[in-house]
mmCIF file of C-alpha atoms and ligand atoms in Angstrom:
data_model
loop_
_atom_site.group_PDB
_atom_site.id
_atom_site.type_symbol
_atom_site.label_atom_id
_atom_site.label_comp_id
_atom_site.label_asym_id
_atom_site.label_seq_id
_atom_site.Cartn_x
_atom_site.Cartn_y
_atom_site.Cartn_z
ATOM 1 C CA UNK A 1 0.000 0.000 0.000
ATOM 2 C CA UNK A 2 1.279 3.118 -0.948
ATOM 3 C CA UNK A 3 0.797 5.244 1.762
ATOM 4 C CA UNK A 4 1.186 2.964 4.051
ATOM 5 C CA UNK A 5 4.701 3.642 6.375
ATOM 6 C CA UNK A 6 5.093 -0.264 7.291
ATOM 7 C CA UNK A 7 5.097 -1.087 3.546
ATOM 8 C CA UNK A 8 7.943 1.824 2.937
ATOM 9 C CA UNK A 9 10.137 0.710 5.740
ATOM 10 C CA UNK A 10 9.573 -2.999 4.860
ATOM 11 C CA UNK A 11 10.386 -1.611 1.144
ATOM 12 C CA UNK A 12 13.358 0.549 2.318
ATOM 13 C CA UNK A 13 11.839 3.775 0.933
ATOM 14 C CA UNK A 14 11.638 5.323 4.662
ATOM 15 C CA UNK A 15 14.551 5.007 7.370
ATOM 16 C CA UNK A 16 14.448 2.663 10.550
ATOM 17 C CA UNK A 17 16.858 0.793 12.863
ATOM 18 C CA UNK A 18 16.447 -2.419 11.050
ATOM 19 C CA UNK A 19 17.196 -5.723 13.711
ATOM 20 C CA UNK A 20 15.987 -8.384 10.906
ATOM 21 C CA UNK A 21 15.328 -9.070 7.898
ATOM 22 C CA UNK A 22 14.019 -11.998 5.642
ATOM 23 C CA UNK A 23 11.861 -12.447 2.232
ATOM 24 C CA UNK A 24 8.737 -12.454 4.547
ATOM 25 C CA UNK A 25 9.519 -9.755 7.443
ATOM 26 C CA UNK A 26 11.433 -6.773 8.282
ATOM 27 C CA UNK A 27 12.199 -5.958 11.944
ATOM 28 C CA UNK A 28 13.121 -2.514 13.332
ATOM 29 C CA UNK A 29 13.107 -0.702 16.744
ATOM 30 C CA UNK A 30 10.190 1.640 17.562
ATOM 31 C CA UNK A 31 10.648 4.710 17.136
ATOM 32 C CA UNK A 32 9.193 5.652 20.551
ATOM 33 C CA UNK A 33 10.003 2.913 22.538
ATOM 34 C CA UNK A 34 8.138 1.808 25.535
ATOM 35 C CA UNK A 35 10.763 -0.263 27.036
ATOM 36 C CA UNK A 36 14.751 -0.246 26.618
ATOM 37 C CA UNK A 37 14.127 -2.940 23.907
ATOM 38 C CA UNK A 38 11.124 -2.666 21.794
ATOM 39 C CA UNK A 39 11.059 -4.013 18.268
ATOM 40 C CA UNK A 40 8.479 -4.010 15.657
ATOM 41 C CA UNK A 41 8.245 -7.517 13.760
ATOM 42 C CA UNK A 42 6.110 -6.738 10.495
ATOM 43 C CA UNK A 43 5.466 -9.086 7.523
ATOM 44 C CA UNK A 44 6.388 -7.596 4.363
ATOM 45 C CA UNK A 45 2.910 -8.115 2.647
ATOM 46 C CA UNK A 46 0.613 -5.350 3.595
ATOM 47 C CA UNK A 47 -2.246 -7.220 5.778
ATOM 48 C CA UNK A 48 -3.849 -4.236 8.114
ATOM 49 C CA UNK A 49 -5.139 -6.752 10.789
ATOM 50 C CA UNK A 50 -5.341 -9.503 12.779
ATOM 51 C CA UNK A 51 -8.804 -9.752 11.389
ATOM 52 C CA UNK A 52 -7.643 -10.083 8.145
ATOM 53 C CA UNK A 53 -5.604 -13.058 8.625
ATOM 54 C CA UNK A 54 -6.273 -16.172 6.838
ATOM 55 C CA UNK A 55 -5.487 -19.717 6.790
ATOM 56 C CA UNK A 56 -2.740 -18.923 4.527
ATOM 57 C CA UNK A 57 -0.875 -16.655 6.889
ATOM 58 C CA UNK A 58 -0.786 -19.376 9.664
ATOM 59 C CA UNK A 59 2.855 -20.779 8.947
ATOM 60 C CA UNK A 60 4.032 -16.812 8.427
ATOM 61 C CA UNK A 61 2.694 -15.807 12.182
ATOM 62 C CA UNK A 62 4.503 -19.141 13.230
ATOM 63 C CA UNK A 63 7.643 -17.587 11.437
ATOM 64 C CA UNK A 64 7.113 -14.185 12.983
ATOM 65 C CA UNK A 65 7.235 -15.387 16.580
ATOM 66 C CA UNK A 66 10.151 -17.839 15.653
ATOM 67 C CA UNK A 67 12.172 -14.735 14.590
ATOM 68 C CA UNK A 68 10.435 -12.926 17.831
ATOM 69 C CA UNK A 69 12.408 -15.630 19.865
ATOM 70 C CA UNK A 70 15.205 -15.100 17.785
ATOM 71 C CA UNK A 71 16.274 -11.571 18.321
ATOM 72 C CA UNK A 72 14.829 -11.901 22.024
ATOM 73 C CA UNK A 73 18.273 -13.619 21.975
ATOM 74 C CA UNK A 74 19.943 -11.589 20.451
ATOM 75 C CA UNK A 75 19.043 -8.759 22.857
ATOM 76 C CA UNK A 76 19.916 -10.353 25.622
ATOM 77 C CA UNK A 77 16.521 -10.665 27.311
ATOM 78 C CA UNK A 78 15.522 -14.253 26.236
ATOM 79 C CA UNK A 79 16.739 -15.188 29.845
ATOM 80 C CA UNK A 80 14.930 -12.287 31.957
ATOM 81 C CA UNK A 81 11.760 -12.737 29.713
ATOM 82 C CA UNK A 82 9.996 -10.684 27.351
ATOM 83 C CA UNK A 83 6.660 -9.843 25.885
ATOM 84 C CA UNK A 84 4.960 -10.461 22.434
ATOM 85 C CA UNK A 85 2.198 -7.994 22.030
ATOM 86 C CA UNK A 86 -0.779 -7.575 18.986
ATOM 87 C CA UNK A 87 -2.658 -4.744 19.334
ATOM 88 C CA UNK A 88 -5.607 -4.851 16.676
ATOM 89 C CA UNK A 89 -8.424 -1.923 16.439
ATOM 90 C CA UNK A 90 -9.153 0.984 17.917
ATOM 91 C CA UNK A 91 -9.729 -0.518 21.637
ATOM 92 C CA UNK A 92 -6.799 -2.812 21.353
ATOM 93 C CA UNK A 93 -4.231 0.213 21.225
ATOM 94 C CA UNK A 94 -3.632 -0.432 17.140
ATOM 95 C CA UNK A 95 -2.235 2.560 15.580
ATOM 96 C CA UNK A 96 -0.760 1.848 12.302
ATOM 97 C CA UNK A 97 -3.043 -0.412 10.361
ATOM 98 C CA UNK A 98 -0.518 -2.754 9.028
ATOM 99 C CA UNK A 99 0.002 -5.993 11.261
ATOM 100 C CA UNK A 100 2.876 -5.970 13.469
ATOM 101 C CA UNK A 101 4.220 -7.498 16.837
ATOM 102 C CA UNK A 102 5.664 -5.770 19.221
ATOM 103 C CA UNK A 103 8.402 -7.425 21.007
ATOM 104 C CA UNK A 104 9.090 -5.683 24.403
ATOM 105 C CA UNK A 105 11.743 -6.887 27.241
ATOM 106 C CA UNK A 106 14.736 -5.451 29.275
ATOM 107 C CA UNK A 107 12.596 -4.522 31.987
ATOM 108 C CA UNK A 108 10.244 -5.508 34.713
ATOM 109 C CA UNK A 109 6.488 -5.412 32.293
ATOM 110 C CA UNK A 110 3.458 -4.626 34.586
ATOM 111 C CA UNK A 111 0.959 -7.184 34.215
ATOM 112 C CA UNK A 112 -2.446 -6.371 33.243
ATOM 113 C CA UNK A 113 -1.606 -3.997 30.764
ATOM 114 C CA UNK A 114 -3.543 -0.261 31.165
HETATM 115 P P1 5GP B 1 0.419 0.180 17.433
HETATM 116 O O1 5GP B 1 -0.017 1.308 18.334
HETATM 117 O O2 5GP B 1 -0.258 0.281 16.080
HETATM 118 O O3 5GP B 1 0.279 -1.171 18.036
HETATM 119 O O4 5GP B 1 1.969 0.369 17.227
HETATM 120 C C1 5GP B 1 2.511 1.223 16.279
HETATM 121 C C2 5GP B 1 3.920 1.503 16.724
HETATM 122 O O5 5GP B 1 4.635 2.027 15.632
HETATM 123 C C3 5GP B 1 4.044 2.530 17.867
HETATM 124 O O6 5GP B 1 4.696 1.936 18.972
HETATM 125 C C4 5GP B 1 4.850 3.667 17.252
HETATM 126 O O7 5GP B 1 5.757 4.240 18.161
HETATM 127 C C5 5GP B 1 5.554 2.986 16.094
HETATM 128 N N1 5GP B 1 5.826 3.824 14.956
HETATM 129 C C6 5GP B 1 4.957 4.673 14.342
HETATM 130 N N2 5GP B 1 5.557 5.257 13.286
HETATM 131 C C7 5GP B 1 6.810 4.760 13.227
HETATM 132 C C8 5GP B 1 7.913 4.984 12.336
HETATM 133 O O8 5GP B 1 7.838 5.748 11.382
HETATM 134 N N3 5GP B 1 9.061 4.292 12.581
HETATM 135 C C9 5GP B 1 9.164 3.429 13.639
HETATM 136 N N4 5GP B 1 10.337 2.800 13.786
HETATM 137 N N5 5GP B 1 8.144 3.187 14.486
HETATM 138 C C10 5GP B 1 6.991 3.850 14.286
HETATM 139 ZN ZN1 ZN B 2 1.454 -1.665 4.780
#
């Protein structure tokens, strides 16, 4: 989508701290970040919600929180533990309608969320 700013980071046309990156998703830290790590994982193929996922997208969200595990590694809070977080629609906190995960750790996370 062209006016979509997931789609031009995942296509390279706008700048971000890239972590990852495979044919199927692009990683990158948010740009206001909640907690000292916070990564966005984001498939490459513009889907706006996680009402709009299918039956075909089931072995891509299984990729998506294998690489989620992966760079938890890689930051150093794999150990400590760490947070996966989908926020879909208005209620759910979802602010740019292209599907991403939020992967959150390197601090104590409250638990339930506000
Ligand atoms: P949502 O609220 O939709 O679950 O999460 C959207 C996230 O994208 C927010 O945490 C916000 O800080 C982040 N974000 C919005 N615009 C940009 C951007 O241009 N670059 C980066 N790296 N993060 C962004
Ligand atoms: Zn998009």
């Amino acid at each position: 989508m062209s006016d979509c700013i997931f789609c031009k980071i995942a296509n390279h046309e706008m700048d971000s701290d890239i972590v990852y990156e495979d044919g199927k998703v692009i990683a990158f830290r948010d740009l206001e970040p909640q907690a000292p790590v916070h990564i966005l994982i984001v498939p490459k193929e513009h889907i706006a919600t996680t009402l709009d996922l299918t039956e075909k997208d089931n072995e891509l969200i299984g990729h998506i929180y294998q690489v989620a595990s992966e760079i938890a590694e890689e930051e150093d809070i794999a150990e400590d533990g760490f947070r996966v977080v989908n926020n879909c629609n208005e209620s759910g906190g979802q602010t740019v309608f292209h599907l991403h995960f939020h992967l959150l750790g390197g601090r104590n996370l409250q638990w339930p969320p506000g």
